[in-house]
CSV table of N, CA, C and O in Angstrom, one decimal:
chain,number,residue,atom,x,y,z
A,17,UNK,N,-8.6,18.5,9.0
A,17,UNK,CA,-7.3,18.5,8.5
A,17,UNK,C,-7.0,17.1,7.9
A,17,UNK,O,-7.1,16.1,8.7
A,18,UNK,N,-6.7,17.0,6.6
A,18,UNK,CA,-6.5,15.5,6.2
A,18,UNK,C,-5.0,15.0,6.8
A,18,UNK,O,-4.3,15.9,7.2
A,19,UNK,N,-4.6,13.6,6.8
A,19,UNK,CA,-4.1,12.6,7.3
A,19,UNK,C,-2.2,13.1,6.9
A,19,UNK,O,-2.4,14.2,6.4
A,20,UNK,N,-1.2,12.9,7.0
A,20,UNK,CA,-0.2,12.9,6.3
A,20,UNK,C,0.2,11.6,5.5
A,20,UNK,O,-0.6,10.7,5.3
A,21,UNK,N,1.3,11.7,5.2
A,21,UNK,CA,1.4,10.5,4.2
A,21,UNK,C,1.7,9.2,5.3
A,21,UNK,O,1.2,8.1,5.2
A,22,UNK,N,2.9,9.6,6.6
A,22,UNK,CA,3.1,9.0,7.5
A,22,UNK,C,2.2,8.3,8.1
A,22,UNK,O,2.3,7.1,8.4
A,23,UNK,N,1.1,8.9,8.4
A,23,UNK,CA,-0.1,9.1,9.2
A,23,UNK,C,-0.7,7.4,8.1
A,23,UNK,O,-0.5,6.2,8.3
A,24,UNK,N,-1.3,8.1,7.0
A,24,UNK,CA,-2.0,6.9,6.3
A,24,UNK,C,-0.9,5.8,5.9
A,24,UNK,O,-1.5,4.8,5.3
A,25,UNK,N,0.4,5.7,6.0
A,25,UNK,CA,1.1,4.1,6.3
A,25,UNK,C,0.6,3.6,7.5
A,25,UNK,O,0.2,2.5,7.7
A,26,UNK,N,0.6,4.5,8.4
A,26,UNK,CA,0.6,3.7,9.4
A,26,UNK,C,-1.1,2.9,9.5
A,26,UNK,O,-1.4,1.8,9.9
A,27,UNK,N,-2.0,3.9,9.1
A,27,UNK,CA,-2.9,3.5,9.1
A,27,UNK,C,-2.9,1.8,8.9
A,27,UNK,O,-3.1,0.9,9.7
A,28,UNK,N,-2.7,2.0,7.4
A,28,UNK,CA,-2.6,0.9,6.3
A,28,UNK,C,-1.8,-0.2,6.9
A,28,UNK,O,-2.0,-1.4,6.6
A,29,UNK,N,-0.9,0.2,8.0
A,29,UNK,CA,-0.1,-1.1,8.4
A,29,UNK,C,-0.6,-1.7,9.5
A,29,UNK,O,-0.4,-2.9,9.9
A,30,UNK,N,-1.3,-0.8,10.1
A,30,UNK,CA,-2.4,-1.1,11.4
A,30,UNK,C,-3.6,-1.9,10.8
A,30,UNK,O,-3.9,-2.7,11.6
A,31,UNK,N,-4.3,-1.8,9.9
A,31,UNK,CA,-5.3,-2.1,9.5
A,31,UNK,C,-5.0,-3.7,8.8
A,31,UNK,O,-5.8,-4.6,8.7
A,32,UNK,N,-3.6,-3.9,8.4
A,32,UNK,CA,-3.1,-5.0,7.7
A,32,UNK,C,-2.7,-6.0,8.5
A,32,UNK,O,-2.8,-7.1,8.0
A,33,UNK,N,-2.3,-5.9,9.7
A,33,UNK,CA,-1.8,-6.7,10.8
A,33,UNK,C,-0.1,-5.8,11.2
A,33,UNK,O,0.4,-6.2,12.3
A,34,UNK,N,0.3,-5.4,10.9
A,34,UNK,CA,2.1,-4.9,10.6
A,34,UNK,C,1.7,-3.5,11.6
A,34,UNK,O,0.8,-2.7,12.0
A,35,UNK,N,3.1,-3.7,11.8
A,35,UNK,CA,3.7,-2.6,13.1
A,35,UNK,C,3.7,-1.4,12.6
A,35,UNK,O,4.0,-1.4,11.4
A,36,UNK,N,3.5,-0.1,13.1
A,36,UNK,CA,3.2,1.4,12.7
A,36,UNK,C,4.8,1.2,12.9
A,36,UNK,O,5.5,0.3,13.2
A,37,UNK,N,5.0,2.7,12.4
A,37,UNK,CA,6.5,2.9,12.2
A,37,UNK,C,6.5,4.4,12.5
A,37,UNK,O,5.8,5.1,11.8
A,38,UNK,N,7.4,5.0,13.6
A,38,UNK,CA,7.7,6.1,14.1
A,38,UNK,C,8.4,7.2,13.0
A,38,UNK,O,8.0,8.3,13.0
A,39,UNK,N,9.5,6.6,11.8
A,39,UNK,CA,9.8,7.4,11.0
A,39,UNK,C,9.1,7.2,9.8
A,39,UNK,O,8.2,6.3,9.7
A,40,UNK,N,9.5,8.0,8.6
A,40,UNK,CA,9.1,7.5,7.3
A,40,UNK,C,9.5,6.7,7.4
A,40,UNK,O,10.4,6.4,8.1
A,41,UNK,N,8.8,5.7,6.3
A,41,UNK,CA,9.2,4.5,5.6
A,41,UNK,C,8.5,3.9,4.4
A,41,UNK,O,7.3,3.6,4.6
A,42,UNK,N,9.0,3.8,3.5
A,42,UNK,CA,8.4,3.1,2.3
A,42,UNK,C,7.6,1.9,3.0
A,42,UNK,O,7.8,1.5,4.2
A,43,UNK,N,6.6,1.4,2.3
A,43,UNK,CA,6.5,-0.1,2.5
A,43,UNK,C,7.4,-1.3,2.6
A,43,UNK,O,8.5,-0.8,2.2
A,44,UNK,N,7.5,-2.2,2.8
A,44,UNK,CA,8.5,-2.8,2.9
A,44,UNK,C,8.2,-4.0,1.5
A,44,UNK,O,7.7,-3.6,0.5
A,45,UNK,N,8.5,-4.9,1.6
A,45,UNK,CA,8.1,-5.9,1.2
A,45,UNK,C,6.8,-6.7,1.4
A,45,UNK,O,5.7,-6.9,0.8
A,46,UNK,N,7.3,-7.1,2.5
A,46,UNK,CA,6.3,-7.9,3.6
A,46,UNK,C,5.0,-7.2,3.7
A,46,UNK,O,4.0,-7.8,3.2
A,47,UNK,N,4.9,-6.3,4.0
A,47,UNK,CA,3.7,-5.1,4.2
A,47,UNK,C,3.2,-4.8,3.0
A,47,UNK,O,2.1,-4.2,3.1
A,48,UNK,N,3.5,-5.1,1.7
A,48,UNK,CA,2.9,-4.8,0.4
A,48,UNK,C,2.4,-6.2,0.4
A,48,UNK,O,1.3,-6.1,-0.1
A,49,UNK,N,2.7,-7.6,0.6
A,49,UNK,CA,2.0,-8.9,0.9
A,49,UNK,C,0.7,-8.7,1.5
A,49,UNK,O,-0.2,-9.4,1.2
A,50,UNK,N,0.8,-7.8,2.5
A,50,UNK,CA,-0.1,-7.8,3.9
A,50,UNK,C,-0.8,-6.8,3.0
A,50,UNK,O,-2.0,-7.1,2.9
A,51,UNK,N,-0.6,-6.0,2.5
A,51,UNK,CA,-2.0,-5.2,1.2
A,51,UNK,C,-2.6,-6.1,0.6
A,51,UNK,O,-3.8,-6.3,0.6
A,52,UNK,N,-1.5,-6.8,-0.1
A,52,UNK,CA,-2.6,-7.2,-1.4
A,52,UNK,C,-3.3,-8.7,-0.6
A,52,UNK,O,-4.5,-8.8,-1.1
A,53,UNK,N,-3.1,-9.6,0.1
A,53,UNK,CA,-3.9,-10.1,1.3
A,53,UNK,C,-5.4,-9.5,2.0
A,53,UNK,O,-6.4,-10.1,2.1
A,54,UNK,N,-5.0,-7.9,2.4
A,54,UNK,CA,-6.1,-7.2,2.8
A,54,UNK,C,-6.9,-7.1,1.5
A,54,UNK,O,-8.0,-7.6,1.7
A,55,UNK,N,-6.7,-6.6,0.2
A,55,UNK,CA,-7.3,-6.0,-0.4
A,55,UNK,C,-8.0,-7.6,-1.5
A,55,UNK,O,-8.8,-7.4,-2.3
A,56,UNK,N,-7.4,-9.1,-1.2
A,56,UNK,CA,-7.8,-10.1,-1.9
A,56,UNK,C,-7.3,-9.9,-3.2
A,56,UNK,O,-8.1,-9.9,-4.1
A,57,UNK,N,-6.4,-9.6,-3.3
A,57,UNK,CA,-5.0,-9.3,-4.6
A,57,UNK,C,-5.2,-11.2,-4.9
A,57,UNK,O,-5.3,-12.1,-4.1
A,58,UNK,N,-5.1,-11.3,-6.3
A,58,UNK,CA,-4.9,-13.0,-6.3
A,58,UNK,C,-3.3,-13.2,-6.0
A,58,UNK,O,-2.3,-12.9,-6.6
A,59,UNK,N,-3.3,-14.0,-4.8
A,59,UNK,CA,-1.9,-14.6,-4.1
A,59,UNK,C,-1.4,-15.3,-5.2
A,59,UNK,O,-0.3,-14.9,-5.3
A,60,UNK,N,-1.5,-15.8,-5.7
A,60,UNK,CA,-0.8,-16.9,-6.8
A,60,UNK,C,0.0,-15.4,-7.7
A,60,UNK,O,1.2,-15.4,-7.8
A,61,UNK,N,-0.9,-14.3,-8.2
A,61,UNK,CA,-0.1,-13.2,-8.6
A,61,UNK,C,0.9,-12.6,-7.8
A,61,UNK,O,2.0,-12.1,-8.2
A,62,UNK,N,0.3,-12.6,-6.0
A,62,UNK,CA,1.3,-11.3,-5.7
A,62,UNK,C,2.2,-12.3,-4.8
A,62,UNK,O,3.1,-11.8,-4.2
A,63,UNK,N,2.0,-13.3,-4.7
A,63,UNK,CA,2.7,-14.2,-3.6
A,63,UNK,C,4.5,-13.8,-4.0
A,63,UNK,O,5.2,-13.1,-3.2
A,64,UNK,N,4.9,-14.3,-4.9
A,64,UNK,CA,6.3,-14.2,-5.5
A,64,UNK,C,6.6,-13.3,-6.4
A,64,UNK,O,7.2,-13.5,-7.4
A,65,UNK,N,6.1,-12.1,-6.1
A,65,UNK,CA,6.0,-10.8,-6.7
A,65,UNK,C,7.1,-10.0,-6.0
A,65,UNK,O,7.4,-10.0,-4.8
A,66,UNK,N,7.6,-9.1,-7.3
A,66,UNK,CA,8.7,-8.3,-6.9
A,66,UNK,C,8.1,-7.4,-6.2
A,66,UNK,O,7.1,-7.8,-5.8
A,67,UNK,N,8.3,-5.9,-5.8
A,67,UNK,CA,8.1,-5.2,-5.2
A,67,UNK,C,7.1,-3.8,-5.9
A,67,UNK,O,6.1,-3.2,-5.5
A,68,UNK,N,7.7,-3.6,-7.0
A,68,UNK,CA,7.2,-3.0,-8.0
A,68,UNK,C,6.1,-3.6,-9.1
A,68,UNK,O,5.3,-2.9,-9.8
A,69,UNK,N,6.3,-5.5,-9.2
A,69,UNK,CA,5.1,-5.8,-9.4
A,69,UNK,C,4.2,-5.4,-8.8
A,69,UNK,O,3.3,-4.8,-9.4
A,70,UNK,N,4.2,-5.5,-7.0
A,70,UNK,CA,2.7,-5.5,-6.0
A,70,UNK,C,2.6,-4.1,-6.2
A,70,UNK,O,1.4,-3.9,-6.3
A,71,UNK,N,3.2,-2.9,-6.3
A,71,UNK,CA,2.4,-2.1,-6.9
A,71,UNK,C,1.5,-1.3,-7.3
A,71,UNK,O,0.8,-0.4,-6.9
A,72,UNK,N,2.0,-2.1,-8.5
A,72,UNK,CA,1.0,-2.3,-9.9
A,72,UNK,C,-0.4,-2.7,-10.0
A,72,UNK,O,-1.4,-2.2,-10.5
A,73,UNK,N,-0.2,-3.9,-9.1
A,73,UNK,CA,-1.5,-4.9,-8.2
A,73,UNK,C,-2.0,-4.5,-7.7
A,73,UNK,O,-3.1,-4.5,-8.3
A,74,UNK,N,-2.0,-3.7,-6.6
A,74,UNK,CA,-2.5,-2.9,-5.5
A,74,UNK,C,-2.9,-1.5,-6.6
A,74,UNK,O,-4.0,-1.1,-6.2
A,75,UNK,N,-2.5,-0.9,-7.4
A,75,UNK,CA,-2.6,0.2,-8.2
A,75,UNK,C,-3.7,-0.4,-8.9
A,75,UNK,O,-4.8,-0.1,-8.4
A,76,UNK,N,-3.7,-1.0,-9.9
A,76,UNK,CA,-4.6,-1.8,-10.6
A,76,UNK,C,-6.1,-2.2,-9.5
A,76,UNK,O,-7.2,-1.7,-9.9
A,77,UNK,N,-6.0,-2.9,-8.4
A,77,UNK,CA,-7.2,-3.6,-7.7
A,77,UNK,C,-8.0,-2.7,-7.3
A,77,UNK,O,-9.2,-3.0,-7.1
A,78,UNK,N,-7.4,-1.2,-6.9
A,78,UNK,CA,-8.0,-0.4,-5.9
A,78,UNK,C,-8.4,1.0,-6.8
A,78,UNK,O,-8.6,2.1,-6.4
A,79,UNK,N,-8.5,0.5,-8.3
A,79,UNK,CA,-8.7,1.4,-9.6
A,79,UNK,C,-8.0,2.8,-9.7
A,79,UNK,O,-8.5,3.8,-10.1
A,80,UNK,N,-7.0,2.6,-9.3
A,80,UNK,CA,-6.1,3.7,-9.9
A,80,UNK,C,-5.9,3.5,-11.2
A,80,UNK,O,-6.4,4.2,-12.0
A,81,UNK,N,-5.1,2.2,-11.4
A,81,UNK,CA,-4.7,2.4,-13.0
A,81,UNK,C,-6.0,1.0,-13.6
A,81,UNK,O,-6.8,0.4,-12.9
A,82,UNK,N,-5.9,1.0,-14.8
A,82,UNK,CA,-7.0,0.0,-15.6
A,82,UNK,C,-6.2,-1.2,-15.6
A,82,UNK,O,-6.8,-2.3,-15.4
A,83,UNK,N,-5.0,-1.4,-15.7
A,83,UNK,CA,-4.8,-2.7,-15.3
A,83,UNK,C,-3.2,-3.0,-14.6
A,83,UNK,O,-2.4,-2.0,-14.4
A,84,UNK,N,-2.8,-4.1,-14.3
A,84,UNK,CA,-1.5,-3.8,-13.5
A,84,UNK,C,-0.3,-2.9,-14.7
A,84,UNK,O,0.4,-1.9,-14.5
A,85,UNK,N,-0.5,-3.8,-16.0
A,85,UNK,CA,0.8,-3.5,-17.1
A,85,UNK,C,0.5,-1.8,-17.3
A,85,UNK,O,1.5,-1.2,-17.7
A,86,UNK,N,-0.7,-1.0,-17.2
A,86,UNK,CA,-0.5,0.0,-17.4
A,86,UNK,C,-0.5,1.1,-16.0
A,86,UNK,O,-0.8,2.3,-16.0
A,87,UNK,N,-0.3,0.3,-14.9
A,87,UNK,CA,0.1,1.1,-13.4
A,87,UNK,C,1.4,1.2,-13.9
A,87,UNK,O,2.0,0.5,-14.7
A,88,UNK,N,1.6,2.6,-12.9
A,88,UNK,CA,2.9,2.9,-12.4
A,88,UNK,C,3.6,1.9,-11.1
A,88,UNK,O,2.8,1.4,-10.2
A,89,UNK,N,4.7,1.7,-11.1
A,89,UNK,CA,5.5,0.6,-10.5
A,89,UNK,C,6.3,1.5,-9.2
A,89,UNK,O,7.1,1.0,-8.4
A,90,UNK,N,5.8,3.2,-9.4
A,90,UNK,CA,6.7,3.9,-8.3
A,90,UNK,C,6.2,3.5,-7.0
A,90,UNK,O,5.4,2.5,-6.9
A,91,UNK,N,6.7,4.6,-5.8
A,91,UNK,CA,6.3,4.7,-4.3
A,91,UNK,C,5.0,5.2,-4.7
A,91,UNK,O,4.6,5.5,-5.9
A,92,UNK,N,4.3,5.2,-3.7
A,92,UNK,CA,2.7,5.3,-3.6
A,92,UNK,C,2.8,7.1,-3.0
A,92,UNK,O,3.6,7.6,-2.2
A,93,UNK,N,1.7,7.8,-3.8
A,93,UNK,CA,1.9,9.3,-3.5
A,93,UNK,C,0.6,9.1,-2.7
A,93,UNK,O,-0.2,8.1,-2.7
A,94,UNK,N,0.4,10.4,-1.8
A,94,UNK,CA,-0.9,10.5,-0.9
A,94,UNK,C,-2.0,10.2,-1.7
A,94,UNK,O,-2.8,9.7,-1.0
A,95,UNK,N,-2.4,10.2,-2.8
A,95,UNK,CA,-3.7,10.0,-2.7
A,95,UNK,C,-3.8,8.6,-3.3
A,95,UNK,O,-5.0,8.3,-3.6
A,96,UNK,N,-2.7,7.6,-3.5
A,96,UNK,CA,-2.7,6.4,-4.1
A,96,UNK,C,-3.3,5.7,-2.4
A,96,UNK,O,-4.4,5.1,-2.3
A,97,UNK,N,-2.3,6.1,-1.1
A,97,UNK,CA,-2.3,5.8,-0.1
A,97,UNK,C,-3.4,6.1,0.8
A,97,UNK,O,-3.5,5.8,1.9
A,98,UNK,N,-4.6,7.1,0.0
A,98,UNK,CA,-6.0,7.6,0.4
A,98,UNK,C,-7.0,6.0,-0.1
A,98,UNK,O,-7.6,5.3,0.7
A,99,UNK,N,-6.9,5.9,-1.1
A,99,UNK,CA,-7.1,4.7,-2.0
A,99,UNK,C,-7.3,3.5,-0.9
A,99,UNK,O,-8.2,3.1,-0.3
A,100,UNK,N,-5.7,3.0,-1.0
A,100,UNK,CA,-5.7,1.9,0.0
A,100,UNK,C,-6.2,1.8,1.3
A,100,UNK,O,-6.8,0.8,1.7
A,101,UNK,N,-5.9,3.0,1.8
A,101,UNK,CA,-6.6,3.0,3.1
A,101,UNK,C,-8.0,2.2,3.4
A,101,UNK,O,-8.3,1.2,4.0
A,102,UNK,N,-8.6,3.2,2.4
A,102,UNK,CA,-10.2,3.0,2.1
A,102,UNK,C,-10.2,2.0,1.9
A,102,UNK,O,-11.0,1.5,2.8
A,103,UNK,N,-9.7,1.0,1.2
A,103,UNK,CA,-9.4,-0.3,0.7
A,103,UNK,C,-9.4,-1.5,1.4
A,103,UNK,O,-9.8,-2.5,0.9
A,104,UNK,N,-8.7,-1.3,2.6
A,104,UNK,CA,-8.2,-2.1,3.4
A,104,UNK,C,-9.3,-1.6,5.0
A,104,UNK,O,-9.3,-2.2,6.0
A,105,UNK,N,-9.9,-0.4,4.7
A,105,UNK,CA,-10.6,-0.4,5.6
A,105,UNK,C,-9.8,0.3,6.9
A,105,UNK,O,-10.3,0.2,8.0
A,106,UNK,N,-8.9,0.9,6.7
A,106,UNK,CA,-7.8,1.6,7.7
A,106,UNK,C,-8.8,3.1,8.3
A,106,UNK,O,-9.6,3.8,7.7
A,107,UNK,N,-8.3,3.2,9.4
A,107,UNK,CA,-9.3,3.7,10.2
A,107,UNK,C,-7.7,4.9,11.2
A,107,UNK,O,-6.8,4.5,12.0
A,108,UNK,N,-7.9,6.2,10.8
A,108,UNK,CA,-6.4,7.0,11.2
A,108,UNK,C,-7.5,8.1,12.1
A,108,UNK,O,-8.7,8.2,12.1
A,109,UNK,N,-6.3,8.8,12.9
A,109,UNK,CA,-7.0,10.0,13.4
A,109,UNK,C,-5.3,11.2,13.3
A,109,UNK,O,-4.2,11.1,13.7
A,110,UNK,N,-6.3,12.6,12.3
A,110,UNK,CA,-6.0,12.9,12.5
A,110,UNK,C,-5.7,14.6,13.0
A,110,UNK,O,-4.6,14.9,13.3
């Protein structure tokens, strides 16, 4: 049975250093820092990055989209957050 969406945040936040979260929850801020860190996002790009910049970043690094200006800037759908997982090396049971 594959992961839920809940399921692979948490992964992803376990795997990044950041606290699992009992309810949904978008990424936060902070925790999209702690991606593009895991994933070696260039910091000078994502350091002072809005939120929908990172992303883009994270969209772009982990080849979803071909580059950040042509990623989508939405919430991350399950299989964006399959992506990252892999990415960051996140390790779920489900």
């Amino acid at each position: 049975m594959s992961p839920t969406v809940q399921e692979l945040q948490n992964a992803i936040r376990a795997a990044t250093g950041r606290f699992e979260r009992e309810i949904k929850a978008s990424f936060t801020k902070e925790e999209l820092q702690a991606i593009c860190e895991a994933l070696g996002v260039d910091g000078n790009e994502a350091g002072q990055s809005s939120t929908p910049q990172m992303r883009r970043l994270i969209r772009a690094h982990i080849g979803i989209a071909e580059s950040p200006e042509a990623a989508d800037d939405s919430t991350f759908r399950k299989a964006d957050l399959q992506a990252i997982a892999n990415g960051v090396g996140a390790s779920f049971e489900s």
